[in-house]
XYZ file of C-alpha atoms in Angstrom:
573
model
C 23.435 -28.416 0.718
C 20.577 -25.766 1.227
C 20.027 -26.203 -2.506
C 19.051 -29.824 -2.002
C 17.029 -29.275 1.134
C 14.837 -26.351 -0.615
C 14.371 -28.869 -3.517
C 13.332 -31.678 -1.273
C 11.038 -29.090 0.348
C 9.648 -28.197 -3.015
C 8.903 -32.013 -4.098
C 7.157 -32.834 -0.874
C 4.930 -29.811 -1.179
C 4.038 -30.880 -5.055
C 3.751 -34.407 -3.875
C 1.157 -33.713 -1.257
C -0.798 -31.780 -3.421
C -0.779 -34.385 -6.250
C -2.240 -36.544 -3.448
C -5.155 -33.949 -2.419
C -5.788 -32.213 -5.545
C -9.356 -32.839 -7.455
C -8.663 -35.987 -10.473
C -7.455 -34.490 -13.531
C -5.360 -31.612 -12.080
C -1.620 -32.730 -13.041
C -1.750 -30.973 -15.864
C -3.321 -27.591 -15.149
C -4.965 -25.315 -17.787
C -4.109 -21.672 -17.862
C -2.391 -18.717 -19.426
C -0.491 -15.765 -17.825
C -2.260 -13.281 -16.028
C -1.781 -9.842 -15.712
C 0.855 -9.875 -18.270
C -0.558 -6.558 -20.056
C -2.477 -5.032 -18.381
C -6.538 8.329 1.982
C -3.852 6.516 4.410
C -4.834 4.744 7.467
C -4.498 6.642 10.953
C -1.813 4.342 11.677
C 0.529 4.670 8.286
C 2.212 6.939 9.171
C 7.105 7.466 -4.837
C 9.909 8.653 -7.525
C 10.048 8.681 -11.179
C 6.874 7.192 -13.125
C 9.413 5.520 -15.618
C 8.297 2.246 -13.929
C 10.331 -0.304 -12.480
C 14.113 -0.482 -12.097
C 16.680 -3.009 -11.245
C 19.344 -1.303 -9.832
C 23.085 -2.588 -9.957
C 24.323 -3.953 -6.808
C 26.550 -1.041 -5.720
C 26.174 1.268 -2.877
C 24.939 4.633 -4.407
C 24.293 3.531 -8.314
C 21.585 4.977 -10.107
C 19.868 3.089 -12.378
C -1.834 -18.660 12.655
C -3.628 -21.373 12.600
C -3.169 -24.193 15.191
C -1.460 -26.988 13.279
C -0.437 -27.041 9.678
C -3.766 -27.759 7.728
C -6.006 -25.027 7.346
C -9.848 -25.159 5.869
C -8.542 -24.245 2.610
C -6.564 -27.574 2.094
C -8.022 -29.321 -1.141
C -9.400 -32.463 -0.011
C -9.634 -31.226 3.742
C -12.605 -30.409 6.031
C -14.040 -27.053 4.888
C -12.066 -26.743 2.000
C -13.719 -23.941 -0.004
C -11.578 -24.868 -3.195
C -12.703 -28.580 -3.478
C -16.678 -28.887 -3.943
C -16.260 -32.328 -5.879
C -15.499 -30.181 -8.961
C -12.940 -31.741 -11.096
C -11.492 -30.045 -14.367
C -12.154 -26.913 -15.625
C -15.290 -27.719 -16.737
C -16.802 -26.907 -13.633
C -15.839 -23.243 -13.930
C -16.673 -22.318 -17.336
C -15.114 -18.995 -17.281
C -11.672 -20.312 -15.771
C -10.190 -22.652 -18.912
C -7.580 -21.278 -20.685
C -4.502 -22.732 -22.406
C -1.766 -24.501 -20.637
C 0.793 -22.714 -18.421
C 4.243 -22.860 -19.998
C 6.450 -25.818 -18.051
C 8.417 -24.147 -15.274
C 11.341 -25.728 -13.554
C 10.320 -24.099 -10.203
C 6.797 -24.567 -9.955
C 7.151 -23.475 -6.177
C 7.713 -19.946 -5.588
C 8.584 -19.139 -1.886
C 8.231 -15.296 -0.489
C 10.188 -14.104 2.642
C 7.975 -11.601 4.166
C 8.557 -9.475 7.282
C 5.283 -10.479 9.424
C 2.910 -13.148 10.183
C -0.612 -11.756 9.553
C -3.114 -11.876 12.398
C -6.118 -13.047 9.985
C -6.683 -13.661 6.435
C -9.482 -11.397 6.304
C -9.041 -8.606 3.579
C -11.279 -6.142 5.235
C -8.904 -5.494 8.339
C -7.475 -2.416 6.818
C -4.463 -2.074 9.343
C -3.131 -5.617 8.704
C -0.546 -5.177 5.845
C 0.860 -8.259 6.599
C -2.452 -9.867 5.609
C -2.807 -7.986 2.536
C 0.517 -9.002 1.044
C -0.770 -12.688 0.937
C -5.049 -11.947 0.432
C -4.045 -9.754 -2.482
C -3.482 -13.454 -4.390
C -6.586 -14.795 -2.868
C -9.174 -11.980 -3.015
C -9.675 -9.455 -5.902
C -11.058 -5.717 -5.705
C -13.787 -4.175 -8.070
C -11.295 -1.911 -9.480
C -7.100 -2.448 -9.642
C -4.170 0.069 -10.096
C -2.382 -0.425 -13.458
C -0.162 1.747 -15.653
C 3.251 3.444 -15.561
C 1.110 6.183 -14.371
C -1.312 4.202 -12.064
C -4.937 4.614 -12.874
C -7.845 2.323 -11.601
C -9.121 -0.180 -14.280
C -11.947 -2.888 -13.932
C -11.252 -5.927 -12.081
C -14.233 -7.677 -11.248
C -16.015 -4.698 -12.238
C -17.106 -4.998 -15.995
C -17.778 -1.255 -15.838
C -19.113 1.652 -14.346
C -21.156 4.690 -14.852
C -21.823 7.998 -12.720
C -25.513 8.243 -12.173
C -25.425 11.781 -10.578
C -22.744 13.373 -8.358
C -23.569 11.071 -5.538
C -24.366 7.637 -7.117
C -22.022 5.314 -8.875
C -23.544 2.027 -10.809
C -21.017 -0.777 -10.998
C -21.541 -3.619 -13.422
C -19.911 -6.725 -12.146
C -17.805 -9.207 -14.253
C -19.569 -12.180 -15.121
C -18.307 -15.891 -14.927
C -16.252 -15.236 -12.030
C -16.275 -18.155 -9.287
C -15.336 -18.374 -5.766
C -12.808 -20.899 -4.385
C -15.671 -22.978 -3.095
C -17.431 -23.183 -6.708
C -19.970 -20.379 -5.895
C -20.610 -17.644 -8.662
C -19.919 -14.378 -7.343
C -22.741 -11.955 -7.759
C -24.053 -8.373 -7.170
C -25.080 -9.589 -3.909
C -21.699 -10.449 -2.602
C -20.422 -7.178 -3.994
C -23.118 -5.650 -2.077
C -22.283 -7.394 1.007
C -18.569 -6.385 0.966
C -19.212 -3.056 0.663
C -21.513 -2.523 3.133
C -19.624 -5.138 5.591
C -16.173 -2.928 5.065
C -18.150 0.345 5.748
C -20.421 -0.859 8.595
C -19.554 1.174 11.827
C -20.764 -2.185 13.744
C -18.014 -4.262 12.348
C -15.400 -4.700 15.002
C -12.553 -3.611 13.173
C -10.624 -0.704 12.357
C -12.492 1.166 10.119
C -11.126 2.028 6.284
C -10.281 5.267 6.139
C -10.164 5.052 2.678
C -13.408 4.172 2.342
C -14.764 6.966 4.917
C -16.546 8.601 2.022
C -18.934 5.581 1.233
C -22.505 5.401 2.735
C -23.330 1.986 1.350
C -24.403 -0.048 -1.688
C -27.194 -1.884 -3.137
C -28.166 -4.224 -5.845
C -30.015 -2.860 -8.685
C -29.864 -5.832 -11.197
C -28.414 -8.961 -12.077
C -25.251 -7.843 -12.681
C -25.458 -4.390 -11.263
C -25.177 -2.100 -7.696
C -25.058 0.986 -6.902
C -22.833 2.652 -4.199
C -23.921 6.096 -2.687
C -21.130 8.427 -1.392
C -21.355 11.192 1.596
C -20.371 13.898 -0.707
C -19.084 14.256 -4.569
C -16.363 11.809 -4.747
C -14.207 11.676 -7.733
C -11.871 9.340 -6.229
C -14.334 6.518 -5.758
C -12.967 3.959 -8.362
C -9.546 4.467 -6.508
C -10.996 3.665 -3.018
C -12.467 0.641 -4.427
C -8.881 -0.760 -5.282
C -8.542 -1.193 -1.433
C -11.799 -3.318 -1.228
C -11.611 -6.861 -1.734
C -14.771 -8.755 -2.759
C -15.956 -11.931 -0.373
C -18.778 -14.295 -0.399
C -21.820 -13.179 1.446
C -22.918 -16.669 1.767
C -19.373 -18.078 3.083
C -18.581 -15.171 5.059
C -21.871 -15.069 6.902
C -21.417 -18.768 7.660
C -18.305 -18.033 9.625
C -20.564 -15.881 12.094
C -20.041 -12.154 12.428
C -16.606 -11.925 13.099
C -13.615 -11.808 11.126
C -12.117 -14.604 8.632
C -9.310 -15.476 10.787
C -7.947 -18.785 9.510
C -10.280 -19.088 6.226
C -10.381 -17.669 2.811
C -12.489 -17.755 -0.104
C -11.893 -15.402 -2.855
C -11.671 -15.340 -6.578
C -8.012 -14.687 -7.320
C -5.612 -16.654 -9.108
C -4.655 -18.572 -5.831
C -6.616 -20.403 -2.982
C -5.375 -20.950 0.571
C -4.042 -24.626 1.230
C -2.702 -24.284 4.651
C -1.361 -22.122 7.410
C 1.343 -23.476 9.939
C 1.155 -20.885 12.805
C 4.738 -19.226 13.099
C 6.327 -20.442 9.833
C 4.478 -20.123 6.501
C 1.218 -19.797 4.474
C 0.766 -21.489 1.517
C -1.373 -20.836 -1.564
C -1.991 -23.247 -4.568
C -3.425 -22.247 -7.797
C -7.227 -21.965 -8.470
C -8.676 -23.794 -11.412
C -11.809 -22.162 -12.023
C -9.692 -18.497 -12.124
C -11.636 -16.399 -14.495
C -8.439 -14.589 -15.782
C -6.393 -17.773 -16.860
C -4.089 -19.956 -14.975
C -0.820 -18.424 -13.413
C 2.639 -20.512 -14.348
C 3.234 -21.350 -10.650
C 1.440 -24.223 -9.011
C 2.217 -23.019 -5.365
C 3.332 -19.975 -3.453
C 4.822 -19.986 -0.207
C 5.009 -17.073 2.358
C 7.405 -17.565 4.938
C 7.699 -14.943 7.877
C 11.319 -13.912 8.572
C 11.201 -10.351 10.697
C 14.782 -9.015 10.085
C 15.614 -7.653 6.436
C 18.723 -8.793 6.476
C 17.828 -12.379 7.205
C 15.110 -12.281 4.186
C 17.962 -11.150 1.774
C 19.804 -14.042 3.145
C 17.167 -16.565 2.516
C 17.279 -15.455 -1.350
C 21.272 -15.673 -1.316
C 21.010 -19.458 0.057
C 18.481 -20.320 -2.169
C 15.853 -20.793 0.386
C 13.528 -18.170 -1.129
C 12.922 -16.729 -4.396
C 11.856 -13.165 -3.186
C 12.610 -11.175 -0.113
C 10.143 -8.440 0.284
C 10.464 -4.914 2.173
C 14.352 -4.559 1.911
C 16.272 -1.604 3.467
C 18.930 -0.027 0.948
C 21.684 -1.583 2.414
C 20.450 -5.246 2.186
C 19.580 -4.885 -1.196
C 23.341 -4.900 -1.827
C 24.530 -8.171 -3.336
C 21.218 -9.394 -4.481
C 21.041 -11.597 -7.245
C 18.519 -9.132 -8.570
C 17.936 -6.026 -6.741
C 14.231 -4.859 -7.851
C 12.747 -1.587 -6.839
C 9.513 0.425 -7.997
C 8.095 3.782 -7.234
C 6.210 3.119 -3.734
C 3.231 4.949 -2.395
C 5.565 6.049 0.980
C 6.448 9.670 1.739
C 8.807 10.707 4.332
C 8.348 14.406 5.629
C 8.322 16.479 8.624
C 5.320 17.986 10.260
C 5.339 21.890 11.763
C 3.481 22.672 14.586
C 1.707 25.357 13.572
C -0.383 26.191 16.472
C 2.220 27.190 19.148
C 5.897 27.809 19.347
C 8.444 29.112 17.215
C 7.359 27.299 14.120
C 4.326 29.444 13.811
C 6.508 31.944 12.175
C 6.386 31.343 8.405
C 9.851 32.165 7.827
C 11.022 29.683 10.369
C 9.073 27.280 8.121
C 10.844 28.529 4.899
C 14.355 28.338 6.757
C 13.853 24.916 7.599
C 13.348 23.780 4.109
C 16.337 25.606 2.988
C 18.248 24.047 5.449
C 17.690 20.564 4.504
C 19.117 18.805 1.673
C 16.631 15.866 0.266
C 19.022 14.829 -2.696
C 22.053 14.601 -0.204
C 19.916 12.467 2.223
C 18.446 10.206 -0.940
C 21.860 9.468 -1.902
C 23.640 8.895 1.272
C 21.057 6.906 3.514
C 18.899 5.686 1.088
C 21.381 4.815 -1.754
C 18.828 6.345 -4.115
C 16.233 4.109 -3.620
C 14.514 7.497 -2.829
C 13.677 10.560 -4.631
C 13.197 14.220 -3.277
C 9.829 15.440 -2.806
C 9.700 18.607 -5.137
C 7.937 20.946 -2.871
C 5.001 18.629 -2.005
C 4.229 15.716 0.055
C 3.781 13.651 -2.885
C 5.375 12.300 -6.260
C 4.528 12.053 -10.399
C 1.523 9.680 -10.836
C -0.247 10.977 -7.891
C -3.612 12.627 -9.041
C -2.855 16.413 -8.377
C 0.630 16.237 -7.853
C 1.878 19.610 -9.076
C 4.423 20.318 -11.515
C 4.326 23.991 -11.082
C 6.358 23.817 -8.183
C 9.747 22.145 -7.287
C 12.259 21.548 -4.564
C 14.716 24.239 -3.633
C 18.230 23.298 -3.422
C 19.735 23.248 0.021
C 20.947 26.923 0.680
C 22.474 27.630 4.242
C 23.034 30.991 3.836
C 19.367 31.688 2.836
C 17.867 29.745 5.948
C 20.180 31.786 8.006
C 18.796 34.868 6.412
C 15.408 33.750 7.382
C 15.991 32.983 10.939
C 17.113 36.390 11.375
C 14.247 37.474 9.871
C 11.935 35.285 12.198
C 13.704 37.014 14.969
C 15.084 33.379 16.199
C 17.225 33.716 19.088
C 18.495 30.012 19.348
C 15.557 28.589 21.410
C 15.679 24.898 21.536
C 13.347 23.289 19.014
C 12.392 19.740 19.705
C 12.238 17.152 16.704
C 10.450 14.026 17.779
C 10.774 10.448 15.629
C 9.665 7.283 16.387
C 12.283 4.521 17.608
C 13.206 1.573 16.021
C 10.608 2.279 13.114
C 10.662 2.165 9.419
C 13.238 2.258 6.898
C 16.398 4.346 8.317
C 13.890 6.321 10.384
C 16.322 7.062 13.086
C 19.376 7.683 10.841
C 17.143 10.095 8.664
C 15.944 11.821 11.796
C 19.528 12.530 12.733
C 20.750 13.722 9.466
C 17.858 16.319 9.378
C 18.855 17.468 12.658
C 22.547 18.009 11.716
C 21.431 19.922 8.701
C 19.040 22.053 10.812
C 21.832 22.718 13.251
C 24.474 23.705 10.756
C 22.117 26.376 9.308
C 21.445 27.541 12.946
C 18.351 25.918 14.467
C 18.984 24.622 18.088
C 17.456 21.224 17.348
C 16.807 18.841 20.489
C 16.443 15.197 18.917
C 13.907 12.982 20.704
C 12.936 9.375 19.878
C 9.926 7.714 21.514
C 8.501 4.489 21.424
C 5.215 3.802 19.507
C 2.697 4.699 21.553
C 4.162 7.887 23.063
C 5.084 8.893 19.131
C 1.432 8.244 18.072
C 0.152 10.425 20.764
C 1.996 13.070 19.531
C 1.197 12.380 16.084
C -2.662 12.657 16.253
C -2.656 14.927 19.467
C -2.203 18.559 18.409
C -1.657 19.243 21.952
C 1.133 17.038 22.431
C 2.656 18.065 18.821
C 6.452 18.718 19.242
C 8.013 21.696 17.211
C 8.829 19.157 14.363
C 7.742 15.735 13.645
C 9.179 12.990 11.595
C 6.309 11.245 9.666
C 5.446 8.646 6.991
C 2.562 8.812 4.724
C 1.425 6.145 2.461
C -0.753 7.626 -0.482
C -2.439 4.146 -1.397
C -5.009 6.048 -3.520
C -2.439 7.853 -5.722
C -4.348 10.916 -4.959
C -3.174 14.193 -3.490
C -6.681 14.963 -2.002
C -6.016 12.533 0.565
C -2.710 14.241 1.629
C -4.566 17.495 2.012
C -7.561 16.173 3.597
C -5.341 14.351 6.600
C -2.185 16.680 6.618
C -3.525 20.082 6.143
C -7.197 20.498 6.451
C -8.207 21.482 10.260
C -10.098 18.535 10.587
C -7.118 16.254 9.265
C -6.033 13.629 11.858
C -2.319 14.369 11.425
C -2.586 18.389 10.850
C -1.682 21.166 13.223
C -2.746 23.701 10.678
C -6.011 25.821 10.666
C -5.710 28.174 7.584
C -9.468 29.158 6.396
C -8.357 29.819 2.907
C -6.754 26.238 2.497
C -9.857 24.489 3.993
C -12.026 25.999 1.339
C -9.624 25.065 -1.466
C -9.294 21.474 0.056
C -12.768 20.665 0.321
C -13.545 21.933 -3.182
C -11.033 20.018 -4.767
C -11.769 16.800 -2.779
C -15.678 16.982 -4.243
C -14.867 18.647 -7.770
C -15.985 15.873 -10.306
C -14.445 17.666 -13.375
C -10.953 16.516 -13.779
C -9.022 19.398 -15.351
C -10.970 22.056 -12.715
C -9.843 19.720 -9.840
C -6.263 19.772 -11.253
C -6.162 23.568 -11.241
C -7.507 23.530 -7.587
C -4.450 21.188 -6.602
C -2.133 23.426 -8.519
C -3.058 26.415 -6.677
C -2.775 24.444 -3.175
C 0.602 23.189 -3.864
C 1.677 26.840 -5.066
C 0.343 28.038 -1.615
C 1.960 25.418 0.477
C 5.179 26.005 -1.291
C 5.061 29.548 -0.393
C 3.952 28.641 3.007
C 5.197 25.205 4.073
C 3.213 22.855 6.758
C 6.392 20.731 6.788
C 9.441 19.823 5.341
C 8.915 17.984 2.019
C 11.601 15.172 2.330
C 11.742 12.064 0.369
C 9.235 9.354 -1.807
C 10.422 5.703 -1.317
C 10.838 2.860 -3.285
C 9.934 -0.602 -2.402
C 12.956 -2.786 -2.542
C 12.978 -6.457 -3.090
C 15.589 -9.091 -3.599
C 14.776 -11.646 -6.142
C 16.644 -14.624 -7.518
C 18.707 -14.717 -10.638
C 16.197 -16.805 -12.546
C 12.751 -14.815 -11.404
C 11.227 -13.038 -14.120
C 8.856 -10.386 -12.225
C 8.512 -6.320 -12.288
C 7.433 -5.245 -8.775
C 4.431 -3.223 -8.904
C 4.096 0.598 -7.811
C 1.200 -0.665 -5.728
C 3.071 -2.634 -3.671
C 1.040 -5.768 -4.256
C 3.116 -9.168 -4.760
C 1.265 -11.236 -7.241
C 2.246 -14.474 -7.917
C 0.357 -14.707 -10.760
C 2.665 -12.311 -12.547
C 5.901 -14.129 -11.937
C 7.589 -16.479 -14.201
C 11.062 -18.470 -14.079
C 13.488 -18.219 -16.514
């Protein structure tokens, strides 16, 4: 019955599209897309071998008002239908026919409904899951060891330590039929970094001063100081149309979308779903799927059930337990790291011996196995994983050693004073269970730990205000740039917004590494930082997480390490 209902739903969507798409769209041309080819203040990875489809056994290794939005083909204000029919209207979008698929509609169950569809709203991850298919950046991460490669950029060169010249790709069209130009790229950069733009600022773009057009196909981006990570930062900045965005006044793009990506907005039914349809003028060739439906299902177990019942093809952001029993349980090394911060400015954890003892007391391999069913990997003596630039192979995580921890507690003169460990209640991926397990391991080694859970506002106050910092705090950091520079700048440098460390020698090293333009020299500086912070830890280095998905048995898709769910990379068998 559920399969029948889903089939009728898909047929209804396709009939609606057939009625409203431009003439000549019944057999959409195309070829497969992408086949080969520092963390936000409220944000709180793992082998680089690539994606794994794990056996389904525990512990196994292996908002619009109404339903039609302005993106509706044939509807009022539709950016995707400007009287263009056939691929001739988009010279750069012609490609060979996409292979026939028995499921032209792919349904993705996602945790939350976005607040807007503006790709420059940095804090709205639920928005980005969808806009990643509508908009594109100048650079995109690709590869088993993720590196930024040109996307809407055709190439770049460094003019000097502060100025990067970007050449944009030719033959790229927005969904309204207008050509993507250097003016659009300049506008996009300057809009995102403008302090007057009423949105939480991109921490990832904080080094950018601005951009200016220097030619028909070129722009120059200027940074505040030498920044070797600029191409990585630009993977977080999608390109918008200057004319279209300005026509929507100075506010965000709330219910509309006009990108260059392989999919365009069809409609947004508030509280239910957002539907995308493929864009005939896409420069990269047509994807296999005609339609992508994003359904909003808050509970992970319910998202998994939607896949099991045939009501969805993909369930995003599953817990390890909910992945068990999926037709396909897919995972990829993610960018998220779980760690426990020490307060080094006051209290018992000022002692280096105490911080070393805490690291010996906690067994991350046991936590990864028992709490995350091996959908996580122990951090090897640093807050990172292989694949992050600056991750050091010169240090490794010490095995759990309760005896050694006890000796260090004695050396520190610890007499059992209460130590507060704070975690956020009701939060990400088993955090409460993890906090409880870590507290248990610390107690077993001789720490007198008082475990405290706080609601989000209280927790964030303790995270960002050193005066409110507890002895220990469980935190999560998403390293979206795959660069250890952001980790050290945010978490260790005295000016970092999560830092409770003030070490002059470390500050100098961090500042030198984040401005060093020579990659080999920069790597050496990160090796030195890793060694120093292994010997004198500022945290318990816990776990790098995998992103987990449930998928239908006939879906051919490999999750990406950058967490993007790109419909254009999907096929049905």
